[in-house]
Amino acid sequence: MPHLPLRLAALGLLLTGLPCAAAESLPARLDAAIAGLEPQIIEWRRDFHAHPELSNRETRTSERVAAHLKTLGLAVTTGVAHTGVVALLKGGKPGPVVALRADMDALPVTEEVELPFRSNVKAEYGGQQVGVMHACGHDAHTAILMSVAQALVAVKDELPGTVKFIFQPAEEGAPAGERGGALLMREEGVLDNPKPDAIFGLHVVSGTPTGEIRYRAGPFMASNDWLSIKVNGRQTHGAWPWNGVDPVVTAAQIVTGLQNIVARQIDISKEPAVVTVATVNGGIRKNIIPDAVEMTGTIRTFDEPMRRDIHARVKHIAEAIASANGASAEVTIDTATTVTLNDPVLTERTLPSLVRIAGKDKVRVSPRVMIAEDFSYFQEQVPGVFFFVGVTPSDEDMSKAASNHSPRFFVDEAALVTGARALGAVAVDFLSAGAPAAR
Ligand SMILES: [Zn+2]
Ligand SMILES: [Zn+2]
């Protein structure tokens, strides 16, 4: 028999009923269900990690995802945007619709991390045989969302609303000549019947301690536009430049001229921007001035009017400099990804859920991030929040962690269950709060 003070304490707990009530609340039941799935999350993630598949080629992954969702008794649609899988869970009570998204594709990267489940997979990419690796952590995202689906099914009788699970292919971009990813899923109606009232997604990131969460209201991740410029001159001997039009000097002036856009012409006190020329190709011999030079690069912005302004300036500067040199410039700008823009009201509403799971001191505002994420295409039609979950062991030097997309990218598996619990919490809290006010 325990000592009297202990017995009194136990009686106090019974009388207040707090632990019992907390254990029975829907968010607490869901959280416990997800926490109980941690070994399974790790097992799924290791399986996906050992069997990575490139964008639009996620057949094995999507088969496994679909099989799991069918086992849960969900209505499953496969083949969305090539290999995407969508499932719907109708809760036992009326309420809003929330969508949760995970991406499934891997990258043409040869893994250098020593793991028992390290990838030895090779595949064809751009006409070459390449190593394939989950170097962006989408294996983690897929495993996380599978566990959240299982746990939500376990509490479905109490669930006030509907959950749409979106397993997306080709977030890293479809292969040349193909379409894919979030935009194609959207075009194929993934946000219809029913239309979600909100959408949530997460990304594992290195350089942030395991289990810590980073978020940002408003513009969070940049838009990405691919830039290509062809400078057409006129071929001549390298000793007689006056007999031709030199596209090399013209291209050099264009590269320099484009730097003025960010440095001198746009208001970077409003939002940052980047204009990068990353490749310059022209000529084959040291004394032959070529006909043409081709350049490619990327434009990153956080604001749509600023983005359009930069596009116009790139075009104008390239064409005007070419013209001044007697050359011409063909400018092509292809949108890869729009701005990942977290709805400010929804972000505010979501924050307590993230804090409840990770702890107040482990949920912090992130700076803007210049890399891009096609979750943005869902957010264009549905208010959404995207957040980061740290995966670098907290005793490591964060500044030295290999970044996402590196052959040495490493995911601390202890972070997986935090990611799953956070995604589950934002979903169930959103549904429990009822339909959002008209916006
Ligand atoms: Zn990536
Ligand atoms: Zn990614």
mmCIF file of C-alpha atoms in Angstrom, residues 26-306:
data_model
loop_
_atom_site.group_PDB
_atom_site.id
_atom_site.type_symbol
_atom_site.label_atom_id
_atom_site.label_comp_id
_atom_site.label_asym_id
_atom_site.label_seq_id
_atom_site.Cartn_x
_atom_site.Cartn_y
_atom_site.Cartn_z
ATOM 1 C CA LEU A 26 -9.883 13.254 -29.457
ATOM 2 C CA PRO A 27 -6.531 15.038 -29.999
ATOM 3 C CA ALA A 28 -4.999 13.037 -27.140
ATOM 4 C CA ARG A 29 -6.330 9.741 -28.480
ATOM 5 C CA LEU A 30 -5.041 10.540 -31.946
ATOM 6 C CA ASP A 31 -1.662 11.567 -30.586
ATOM 7 C CA ALA A 32 -1.345 8.355 -28.590
ATOM 8 C CA ALA A 33 -2.290 6.330 -31.667
ATOM 9 C CA ILE A 34 0.388 8.028 -33.761
ATOM 10 C CA ALA A 35 3.018 7.688 -31.043
ATOM 11 C CA GLY A 36 2.248 3.972 -30.884
ATOM 12 C CA LEU A 37 3.003 3.679 -34.592
ATOM 13 C CA GLU A 38 6.592 4.952 -34.304
ATOM 14 C CA PRO A 39 8.261 1.558 -35.024
ATOM 15 C CA GLN A 40 5.994 1.155 -38.058
ATOM 16 C CA ILE A 41 6.793 4.673 -39.351
ATOM 17 C CA ILE A 42 10.511 3.874 -39.137
ATOM 18 C CA GLU A 43 10.028 0.535 -40.889
ATOM 19 C CA TRP A 44 8.047 2.117 -43.752
ATOM 20 C CA ARG A 45 10.558 4.894 -44.116
ATOM 21 C CA ARG A 46 13.492 2.452 -44.259
ATOM 22 C CA ASP A 47 11.692 0.428 -46.915
ATOM 23 C CA PHE A 48 11.077 3.538 -49.053
ATOM 24 C CA HIS A 49 14.622 4.709 -48.407
ATOM 25 C CA ALA A 50 16.062 1.436 -49.692
ATOM 26 C CA HIS A 51 13.782 1.572 -52.768
ATOM 27 C CA PRO A 52 13.769 5.193 -53.969
ATOM 28 C CA GLU A 53 12.079 6.090 -57.250
ATOM 29 C CA LEU A 54 12.557 9.119 -59.473
ATOM 30 C CA SER A 55 9.834 11.670 -60.240
ATOM 31 C CA ASN A 56 6.855 10.242 -62.154
ATOM 32 C CA ARG A 57 8.322 6.744 -61.656
ATOM 33 C CA GLU A 58 7.036 6.152 -58.095
ATOM 34 C CA THR A 59 5.214 2.926 -58.993
ATOM 35 C CA ARG A 60 6.419 0.694 -56.157
ATOM 36 C CA THR A 61 6.004 3.462 -53.599
ATOM 37 C CA SER A 62 2.491 4.324 -54.700
ATOM 38 C CA GLU A 63 1.485 0.637 -54.791
ATOM 39 C CA ARG A 64 2.566 0.272 -51.181
ATOM 40 C CA VAL A 65 0.809 3.460 -50.164
ATOM 41 C CA ALA A 66 -2.412 2.457 -51.936
ATOM 42 C CA ALA A 67 -2.340 -1.059 -50.445
ATOM 43 C CA HIS A 68 -1.968 0.388 -46.949
ATOM 44 C CA LEU A 69 -4.790 2.895 -47.434
ATOM 45 C CA LYS A 70 -7.086 0.159 -48.795
ATOM 46 C CA THR A 71 -6.293 -2.013 -45.760
ATOM 47 C CA LEU A 72 -7.511 0.897 -43.649
ATOM 48 C CA GLY A 73 -10.815 0.748 -45.511
ATOM 49 C CA LEU A 74 -10.430 4.099 -47.218
ATOM 50 C CA ALA A 75 -11.775 5.075 -50.622
ATOM 51 C CA VAL A 76 -8.563 5.155 -52.669
ATOM 52 C CA THR A 77 -7.901 6.672 -56.095
ATOM 53 C CA THR A 78 -4.660 5.711 -57.837
ATOM 54 C CA GLY A 79 -2.940 6.944 -60.986
ATOM 55 C CA VAL A 80 -3.545 10.606 -60.203
ATOM 56 C CA ALA A 81 -0.978 12.733 -62.096
ATOM 57 C CA HIS A 82 0.682 9.436 -63.188
ATOM 58 C CA THR A 83 1.526 7.724 -59.875
ATOM 59 C CA GLY A 84 -0.280 9.818 -57.267
ATOM 60 C CA VAL A 85 -2.587 8.283 -54.667
ATOM 61 C CA VAL A 86 -5.537 10.066 -53.061
ATOM 62 C CA ALA A 87 -7.707 8.712 -50.278
ATOM 63 C CA LEU A 88 -10.710 10.022 -48.434
ATOM 64 C CA LEU A 89 -11.630 9.416 -44.804
ATOM 65 C CA LYS A 90 -15.131 10.449 -43.731
ATOM 66 C CA GLY A 91 -15.327 11.016 -40.002
ATOM 67 C CA GLY A 92 -18.298 9.903 -37.933
ATOM 68 C CA LYS A 93 -19.389 13.478 -37.287
ATOM 69 C CA PRO A 94 -20.083 16.373 -39.636
ATOM 70 C CA GLY A 95 -17.392 19.000 -40.107
ATOM 71 C CA PRO A 96 -15.004 20.631 -42.550
ATOM 72 C CA VAL A 97 -12.617 18.997 -45.022
ATOM 73 C CA VAL A 98 -8.886 19.009 -44.440
ATOM 74 C CA ALA A 99 -6.234 17.807 -46.893
ATOM 75 C CA LEU A 100 -2.834 16.436 -45.901
ATOM 76 C CA ARG A 101 -0.094 16.078 -48.478
ATOM 77 C CA ALA A 102 3.101 14.050 -48.708
ATOM 78 C CA ASP A 103 5.451 13.862 -51.686
ATOM 79 C CA MET A 104 6.952 10.523 -52.712
ATOM 80 C CA ASP A 105 9.767 11.031 -55.244
ATOM 81 C CA ALA A 106 13.530 10.669 -54.886
ATOM 82 C CA LEU A 107 16.476 12.325 -56.636
ATOM 83 C CA PRO A 108 19.222 11.326 -59.089
ATOM 84 C CA VAL A 109 21.826 11.282 -56.316
ATOM 85 C CA THR A 110 24.149 8.421 -55.335
ATOM 86 C CA GLU A 111 23.853 7.845 -51.610
ATOM 87 C CA GLU A 112 27.021 8.207 -49.534
ATOM 88 C CA VAL A 113 25.488 7.658 -46.097
ATOM 89 C CA GLU A 114 26.459 4.337 -44.497
ATOM 90 C CA LEU A 115 23.120 2.825 -43.503
ATOM 91 C CA PRO A 116 21.904 -0.781 -43.373
ATOM 92 C CA PHE A 117 19.033 0.352 -45.606
ATOM 93 C CA ARG A 118 21.160 2.573 -47.836
ATOM 94 C CA SER A 119 19.996 2.866 -51.448
ATOM 95 C CA ASN A 120 21.848 0.905 -54.109
ATOM 96 C CA VAL A 121 19.203 1.707 -56.716
ATOM 97 C CA LYS A 122 20.184 2.919 -60.152
ATOM 98 C CA ALA A 123 17.897 4.310 -62.812
ATOM 99 C CA GLU A 124 17.954 6.168 -66.092
ATOM 100 C CA TYR A 125 17.831 9.945 -65.820
ATOM 101 C CA GLY A 126 18.412 12.369 -68.686
ATOM 102 C CA GLY A 127 19.815 9.546 -70.813
ATOM 103 C CA GLN A 128 22.335 8.453 -68.158
ATOM 104 C CA GLN A 129 22.453 5.724 -65.518
ATOM 105 C CA VAL A 130 22.424 7.432 -62.141
ATOM 106 C CA GLY A 131 22.206 6.495 -58.496
ATOM 107 C CA VAL A 132 18.826 7.197 -56.912
ATOM 108 C CA MET A 133 18.449 8.415 -53.335
ATOM 109 C CA HIS A 134 15.808 9.886 -51.069
ATOM 110 C CA ALA A 135 18.099 12.884 -50.624
ATOM 111 C CA CYS A 136 15.194 15.247 -49.904
ATOM 112 C CA GLY A 137 13.484 13.077 -47.278
ATOM 113 C CA HIS A 138 10.261 12.372 -49.176
ATOM 114 C CA ASP A 139 10.549 8.788 -47.874
ATOM 115 C CA ALA A 140 9.974 10.281 -44.421
ATOM 116 C CA HIS A 141 6.992 12.343 -45.615
ATOM 117 C CA THR A 142 5.321 9.295 -47.171
ATOM 118 C CA ALA A 143 5.819 7.131 -44.059
ATOM 119 C CA ILE A 144 4.595 9.960 -41.824
ATOM 120 C CA LEU A 145 1.360 10.460 -43.769
ATOM 121 C CA MET A 146 0.690 6.696 -43.865
ATOM 122 C CA SER A 147 0.837 6.635 -40.072
ATOM 123 C CA VAL A 148 -1.359 9.719 -39.723
ATOM 124 C CA ALA A 149 -3.943 8.047 -41.975
ATOM 125 C CA GLN A 150 -3.881 4.888 -39.853
ATOM 126 C CA ALA A 151 -4.245 6.816 -36.609
ATOM 127 C CA LEU A 152 -7.074 8.994 -37.954
ATOM 128 C CA VAL A 153 -8.919 5.869 -39.084
ATOM 129 C CA ALA A 154 -8.559 4.526 -35.532
ATOM 130 C CA VAL A 155 -10.466 7.547 -34.189
ATOM 131 C CA LYS A 156 -12.780 8.076 -37.145
ATOM 132 C CA ASP A 157 -16.040 7.639 -35.226
ATOM 133 C CA GLU A 158 -15.245 10.767 -33.243
ATOM 134 C CA LEU A 159 -13.761 12.697 -36.158
ATOM 135 C CA PRO A 160 -15.770 15.854 -37.000
ATOM 136 C CA GLY A 161 -15.218 16.116 -40.735
ATOM 137 C CA THR A 162 -13.371 14.633 -43.688
ATOM 138 C CA VAL A 163 -9.676 14.090 -44.349
ATOM 139 C CA LYS A 164 -8.208 13.910 -47.837
ATOM 140 C CA PHE A 165 -4.812 12.228 -48.044
ATOM 141 C CA ILE A 166 -2.711 13.333 -51.013
ATOM 142 C CA PHE A 167 0.388 11.299 -51.887
ATOM 143 C CA GLN A 168 2.043 13.322 -54.615
ATOM 144 C CA PRO A 169 4.518 12.296 -57.305
ATOM 145 C CA ALA A 170 7.209 14.443 -58.936
ATOM 146 C CA GLU A 171 7.613 17.262 -56.434
ATOM 147 C CA GLU A 172 11.212 17.569 -57.634
ATOM 148 C CA GLY A 173 9.961 18.217 -61.161
ATOM 149 C CA ALA A 174 8.831 15.888 -63.935
ATOM 150 C CA PRO A 175 11.433 14.478 -66.350
ATOM 151 C CA ALA A 176 12.076 16.473 -69.540
ATOM 152 C CA GLY A 177 9.065 16.361 -71.832
ATOM 153 C CA GLU A 178 6.687 15.198 -69.098
ATOM 154 C CA ARG A 179 4.305 16.974 -66.774
ATOM 155 C CA GLY A 180 3.724 16.123 -63.145
ATOM 156 C CA GLY A 181 3.621 17.157 -59.532
ATOM 157 C CA ALA A 182 1.189 19.318 -57.599
ATOM 158 C CA LEU A 183 0.022 21.370 -60.581
ATOM 159 C CA LEU A 184 -0.950 18.271 -62.583
ATOM 160 C CA MET A 185 -2.688 16.785 -59.527
ATOM 161 C CA ARG A 186 -4.624 20.016 -59.192
ATOM 162 C CA GLU A 187 -5.568 19.967 -62.873
ATOM 163 C CA GLU A 188 -6.773 16.386 -62.449
ATOM 164 C CA GLY A 189 -9.141 17.578 -59.737
ATOM 165 C CA VAL A 190 -7.409 16.561 -56.515
ATOM 166 C CA LEU A 191 -8.846 19.639 -54.808
ATOM 167 C CA ASP A 192 -12.417 18.916 -55.967
ATOM 168 C CA ASN A 193 -15.139 16.612 -54.605
ATOM 169 C CA PRO A 194 -14.812 17.518 -51.837
ATOM 170 C CA LYS A 195 -12.864 20.751 -51.910
ATOM 171 C CA PRO A 196 -10.668 21.001 -48.796
ATOM 172 C CA ASP A 197 -11.167 23.967 -46.463
ATOM 173 C CA ALA A 198 -7.463 23.817 -45.627
ATOM 174 C CA ILE A 199 -4.362 21.901 -46.632
ATOM 175 C CA PHE A 200 -1.276 21.054 -44.578
ATOM 176 C CA GLY A 201 2.126 19.624 -45.451
ATOM 177 C CA LEU A 202 5.550 19.332 -43.927
ATOM 178 C CA HIS A 203 9.152 18.926 -45.007
ATOM 179 C CA VAL A 204 12.038 17.369 -43.125
ATOM 180 C CA VAL A 205 15.079 19.661 -43.140
ATOM 181 C CA SER A 206 18.652 19.178 -42.084
ATOM 182 C CA GLY A 207 20.481 21.887 -40.170
ATOM 183 C CA THR A 208 17.553 22.132 -37.736
ATOM 184 C CA PRO A 209 17.645 20.002 -34.559
ATOM 185 C CA THR A 210 15.634 16.791 -34.486
ATOM 186 C CA GLY A 211 11.988 17.334 -33.666
ATOM 187 C CA GLU A 212 12.113 21.128 -33.785
ATOM 188 C CA ILE A 213 9.585 22.867 -36.008
ATOM 189 C CA ARG A 214 10.036 25.952 -38.186
ATOM 190 C CA TYR A 215 7.190 27.881 -39.761
ATOM 191 C CA ARG A 216 6.457 31.257 -41.271
ATOM 192 C CA ALA A 217 3.211 33.117 -41.977
ATOM 193 C CA GLY A 218 2.909 34.648 -45.446
ATOM 194 C CA PRO A 219 5.591 34.100 -48.113
ATOM 195 C CA PHE A 220 7.723 31.200 -46.851
ATOM 196 C CA MET A 221 9.468 29.528 -49.786
ATOM 197 C CA ALA A 222 10.379 31.252 -53.041
ATOM 198 C CA SER A 223 8.877 30.969 -56.477
ATOM 199 C CA ASN A 224 11.204 29.376 -59.000
ATOM 200 C CA ASP A 225 11.335 30.366 -62.657
ATOM 201 C CA TRP A 226 13.775 28.733 -65.051
ATOM 202 C CA LEU A 227 15.523 31.251 -67.257
ATOM 203 C CA SER A 228 17.138 30.603 -70.607
ATOM 204 C CA ILE A 229 18.685 33.170 -72.903
ATOM 205 C CA LYS A 230 20.031 32.497 -76.370
ATOM 206 C CA VAL A 231 22.298 35.249 -77.693
ATOM 207 C CA ASN A 232 22.504 35.183 -81.474
ATOM 208 C CA GLY A 233 25.531 36.876 -83.020
ATOM 209 C CA ARG A 234 27.416 36.132 -86.245
ATOM 210 C CA GLN A 235 30.329 33.753 -86.450
ATOM 211 C CA THR A 236 33.778 35.019 -87.379
ATOM 212 C CA HIS A 237 37.496 34.305 -86.864
ATOM 213 C CA GLY A 238 38.787 35.178 -83.415
ATOM 214 C CA ALA A 239 41.395 37.390 -85.065
ATOM 215 C CA TRP A 240 38.786 39.373 -87.033
ATOM 216 C CA PRO A 241 35.988 40.180 -84.573
ATOM 217 C CA TRP A 242 34.895 43.198 -86.668
ATOM 218 C CA ASN A 243 33.769 40.824 -89.419
ATOM 219 C CA GLY A 244 31.086 39.290 -87.180
ATOM 220 C CA VAL A 245 28.938 39.947 -84.124
ATOM 221 C CA ASP A 246 30.449 38.527 -80.946
ATOM 222 C CA PRO A 247 27.803 36.705 -78.830
ATOM 223 C CA VAL A 248 30.381 35.916 -76.117
ATOM 224 C CA VAL A 249 31.030 39.554 -75.191
ATOM 225 C CA THR A 250 27.307 40.270 -75.535
ATOM 226 C CA ALA A 251 26.458 37.368 -73.194
ATOM 227 C CA ALA A 252 29.036 38.597 -70.690
ATOM 228 C CA GLN A 253 27.427 42.059 -70.699
ATOM 229 C CA ILE A 254 23.981 40.513 -70.257
ATOM 230 C CA VAL A 255 25.161 38.479 -67.237
ATOM 231 C CA THR A 256 26.529 41.668 -65.669
ATOM 232 C CA GLY A 257 23.503 43.735 -66.673
ATOM 233 C CA LEU A 258 21.089 41.275 -65.064
ATOM 234 C CA GLN A 259 22.806 41.806 -61.697
ATOM 235 C CA ASN A 260 21.468 45.366 -61.695
ATOM 236 C CA ILE A 261 17.899 44.127 -61.341
ATOM 237 C CA VAL A 262 18.293 42.943 -57.749
ATOM 238 C CA ALA A 263 21.093 45.368 -56.842
ATOM 239 C CA ARG A 264 19.593 48.601 -58.279
ATOM 240 C CA GLN A 265 16.112 48.263 -59.721
ATOM 241 C CA ILE A 266 13.701 46.461 -57.411
ATOM 242 C CA ASP A 267 12.690 47.295 -53.865
ATOM 243 C CA ILE A 268 14.439 44.555 -51.902
ATOM 244 C CA SER A 269 13.354 46.189 -48.653
ATOM 245 C CA LYS A 270 9.928 44.711 -49.471
ATOM 246 C CA GLU A 271 10.930 41.145 -50.337
ATOM 247 C CA PRO A 272 14.261 39.598 -51.340
ATOM 248 C CA ALA A 273 14.851 38.218 -54.826
ATOM 249 C CA VAL A 274 17.576 36.375 -56.726
ATOM 250 C CA VAL A 275 18.513 36.367 -60.401
ATOM 251 C CA THR A 276 21.166 33.735 -61.140
ATOM 252 C CA VAL A 277 22.808 32.838 -64.433
ATOM 253 C CA ALA A 278 24.217 29.395 -63.746
ATOM 254 C CA THR A 279 25.358 28.087 -67.135
ATOM 255 C CA VAL A 280 27.011 29.804 -70.103
ATOM 256 C CA ASN A 281 27.712 27.708 -73.162
ATOM 257 C CA GLY A 282 29.136 28.791 -76.504
ATOM 258 C CA GLY A 283 32.013 28.147 -78.833
ATOM 259 C CA ILE A 284 34.276 25.153 -79.322
ATOM 260 C CA ARG A 285 37.700 26.554 -80.218
ATOM 261 C CA LYS A 286 39.868 29.332 -78.875
ATOM 262 C CA ASN A 287 40.129 31.291 -82.149
ATOM 263 C CA ILE A 288 36.595 30.915 -83.467
ATOM 264 C CA ILE A 289 33.911 33.340 -82.333
ATOM 265 C CA PRO A 290 30.675 31.274 -82.373
ATOM 266 C CA ASP A 291 27.301 32.138 -83.837
ATOM 267 C CA ALA A 292 25.494 31.894 -80.522
ATOM 268 C CA VAL A 293 25.819 31.566 -76.749
ATOM 269 C CA GLU A 294 23.211 29.901 -74.578
ATOM 270 C CA MET A 295 22.713 30.665 -70.910
ATOM 271 C CA THR A 296 20.423 29.244 -68.263
ATOM 272 C CA GLY A 297 19.571 30.299 -64.754
ATOM 273 C CA THR A 298 16.890 30.748 -62.149
ATOM 274 C CA ILE A 299 14.776 33.584 -60.752
ATOM 275 C CA ARG A 300 13.552 33.436 -57.131
ATOM 276 C CA THR A 301 10.951 35.798 -55.663
ATOM 277 C CA PHE A 302 8.396 36.030 -52.844
ATOM 278 C CA ASP A 303 5.919 38.455 -54.371
ATOM 279 C CA GLU A 304 3.855 38.030 -57.527
ATOM 280 C CA PRO A 305 3.990 41.658 -58.838
ATOM 281 C CA MET A 306 7.732 41.737 -58.129
#
